[in-house]
Amino acid sequence: MKLENLTFKGGVHVPHSKELTEKKSLIYANEPSVVYIPLHQHTGAPCEALVNVGDRVKIGQKIAESSAFVSAPIHSSVAGIVKSITNITTPTGMNSACIVIESDGTKEVHESVKPKESLDKLSSKEIISIIKEAGITGMGGAGFPTHVKLSPPPEKKIDTIILNGAECEPFLTADHRLMLEMPEKVVFGLRAIMKALNVEKGFIGVENNKMDAVHALKSVIREDDKIEIVTLKAKYPQGDEKRIINAITGRKVPSGGLPMDVGCVVNNVSTAKAIAEAILEGKPLYERVVTVTGNGIKEPKNIVVKIGTKFQEVIDQCGGFNGTPGKIIMGGPMMGLAQFSTDVPVIKGSGGILVLTEEEALAEKVSPCIKCGKCLEVCPVTLQPLHISAHALKKNFEGAERFNALDCVECGACSFICPAKRPLVESIRFAKREILAKRKKS
Amino acid sequence: MEGKILNPTKTDSAISDLLIVSSSPHLRSNESVKRIMLDVIIALIPAMIGSVYFFGLNALKLILISIASALFFEAVIQKMLKKEISINDYSAVITGILLAFNLPANAPWWIAVFGSGFAIIIVKQLFGGLGSNFMNPALAARAVLLTSWPNIMSNFVLPGADAITGATPLAIMKYGAADAGASATVAQAAAELPSILNMFIGNRGGAIGETSALLLLIGGLYLLIRKVIDWKIPVIYIATTAVFLLLLGVETDQLVYHILGGGLILGAFYMATDYSSGAITPIGQIIFAFGAGALTALIRVKGGFPEGVSYSILLMNVAAPLIDKFTAPRVFGRSK
Ligand code: SF4
Ligand code: SF4
């Protein structure tokens, strides 16, 4: 099998706009004076605080957890005093309880943070429990607790692990820099996942616009290794789980199914790096790389930020705004979430803070659909976005469902390409919510 | 703008007021409806210039009248229907040009006005405007003109200053040059036919914009390069027509005339590819082109008209929604 320039059917070529930060090495943000750590940062059950107001906590100390399986504990990112536990709005728009910690500047690390056994000595169970204890959640966007992904039911035989290093969202370069600067950790993380699931075959998929990262990764895998670096065509949404599986293995995850249904588990490269640190250094997930970028930022950067740092503080460390900001997005421009303010904290899933200028943020005028079929051509799921959207806009959700609205992965490729600037995925998302709500009721 | 200057020392709510919060994607391609329409107009320019060269100023006059009245009717009907006036999307200009392209060069001015009016008011706007018309407006108007004023619409001039009327090559093949009723033998017809070179460059009888295969193909190539159209529809359409003509017994040496004449190239590149009246699914588009090709051949050989491109496309326009329905693409990861 030739593992170069693989891809899937459909998709769009989006201007990368990665030049703003792709050459910028990772740097560490200043120690924040106060952090706001939400207790609900991922898909799954929210955590409950393990600390009280007035307690002193150290870096890496577990401060919240949940007894639910689909949940991941939360750790302090600073050493200091718990000032309050209060409700705030998170960048995902949720209202969540949040532990506010004032740093004392000592940077004292908690005793629990120490290297684990070497990988060959760890059992599969131990690896998964280290991952769970470290509070690792998917760092590519969805934020699903990683230990859950690594615990498939026994009847699902997993034979392939894929690390997603596609980073197909324009502007974002956090994964790119990680692969380039810490390839050993990424590969170590993959080996740990392979061991945890007892799998012999591992791939790292990287888009071909990051060849330096490909070379870096290739230089750390051994000749006889079970790991292969695959280059993928730079095309959006190459990093979508089902698309990357299809590109690398040719398998198709069934509609409504999960990667494990075709024997695959996919994790982000940043998640793998976090796993490596959890094993090698005993470090829980309390900081992450954030790409702070866009024409609305003075000095775009790839910056390692402690969870709980306010967006504004991060933006200030990147020279502040360049003119009046038009839109602030957590994540990339294709799937990221527009923010109401910069008064929100960085969470485990914050891969990017993108600031668009006023001009870039202005909505374009919507005109009638000319039935050009471009949306249909680019949809990676081969849906007919124009029809689903037309039904959704008429509030005919049954019609939308008949056109398989629920299969939409919300990649936004259709809206991107539409010459009439129709709100395709925007309306499909709305229809999906209505359809699911109705299903729940009945 | 006044009051929109951000003072970084202000409270965060000041920023909040300025931010646009909308759902992703936050990035749009630079494709636009206007640009697509402009590309089609650009593609039609060579044939437009050619038509003036071959048929003289009357051709130009008809094209301009047709465009102007298309724009006029679009604006008036939108005003009457209390819709936003959208003549600046250029789509009416295209309808105007295509309608004129389907007229004989010596047609009276009011034919162009009537045709544009019918195309824009009845076929386009009363069915919902841009993107909602289920038939190609220019072709539907041509069909109506042809039934209402058959004499005017089939009275073609030959190129040249003196503007004498004469039959089109396909009519010559079907009926002979002199007598538009009797069947011609191959030998008789051959003597009357223009040379293949003249067929190709457009120096022969026919409607204003359909005679120059060369100039239409140049525009078609431009549309392919700009990705406004896909090669499949025109290529399958023309190939199917050729194959069916052969199957129906047309001589191979007449085939060239069939392909270069009778508006086939104009129809295949500029009308069968019309987005809103055609099929939209990938397989549907192939069926659409195939059907139009088969029908064109059938009408030319067995039907009462020498040409047949317009009726074939119109028939397929009517069938398009059904074709789309039965050719819905299979959703990724679904067995059906
Ligand atoms: S891309 Fe836009 S204009 Fe084209 S068919 Fe889809 S919705 Fe209609
Ligand atoms: S319909 Fe959904 S899956 Fe298809 S392109 Fe649009 S957003 Fe992506």
mmCIF file of C-alpha atoms and ligand atoms in Angstrom, chain A residues 379-381 383 385 408-414 425 428, ligand 2:
data_model
loop_
_atom_site.group_PDB
_atom_site.id
_atom_site.type_symbol
_atom_site.label_atom_id
_atom_site.label_comp_id
_atom_site.label_asym_id
_atom_site.label_seq_id
_atom_site.Cartn_x
_atom_site.Cartn_y
_atom_site.Cartn_z
ATOM 1 C CA CYS A 379 -20.189 17.120 1.043
ATOM 2 C CA PRO A 380 -17.910 14.420 2.465
ATOM 3 C CA VAL A 381 -20.978 12.454 3.557
ATOM 4 C CA LEU A 383 -25.636 14.455 1.437
ATOM 5 C CA PRO A 385 -27.271 20.028 1.714
ATOM 6 C CA CYS A 408 -24.283 15.589 8.600
ATOM 7 C CA VAL A 409 -20.968 15.959 10.431
ATOM 8 C CA GLU A 410 -21.362 19.749 10.493
ATOM 9 C CA CYS A 411 -18.061 20.311 8.723
ATOM 10 C CA GLY A 412 -19.402 23.406 6.968
ATOM 11 C CA ALA A 413 -17.852 22.557 3.597
ATOM 12 C CA CYS A 414 -21.228 23.167 1.934
ATOM 13 C CA VAL A 425 -24.842 23.813 7.755
ATOM 14 C CA ILE A 428 -28.957 21.731 9.090
HETATM 15 S S1 SF4 C 2 -24.108 18.758 4.806
HETATM 16 FE FE1 SF4 C 2 -23.000 18.536 6.706
HETATM 17 S S2 SF4 C 2 -21.454 17.015 6.244
HETATM 18 FE FE2 SF4 C 2 -22.210 17.736 4.277
HETATM 19 S S3 SF4 C 2 -20.829 19.413 3.727
HETATM 20 FE FE3 SF4 C 2 -22.521 20.336 4.798
HETATM 21 S S4 SF4 C 2 -21.841 20.412 6.899
HETATM 22 FE FE4 SF4 C 2 -20.474 18.980 5.894
#
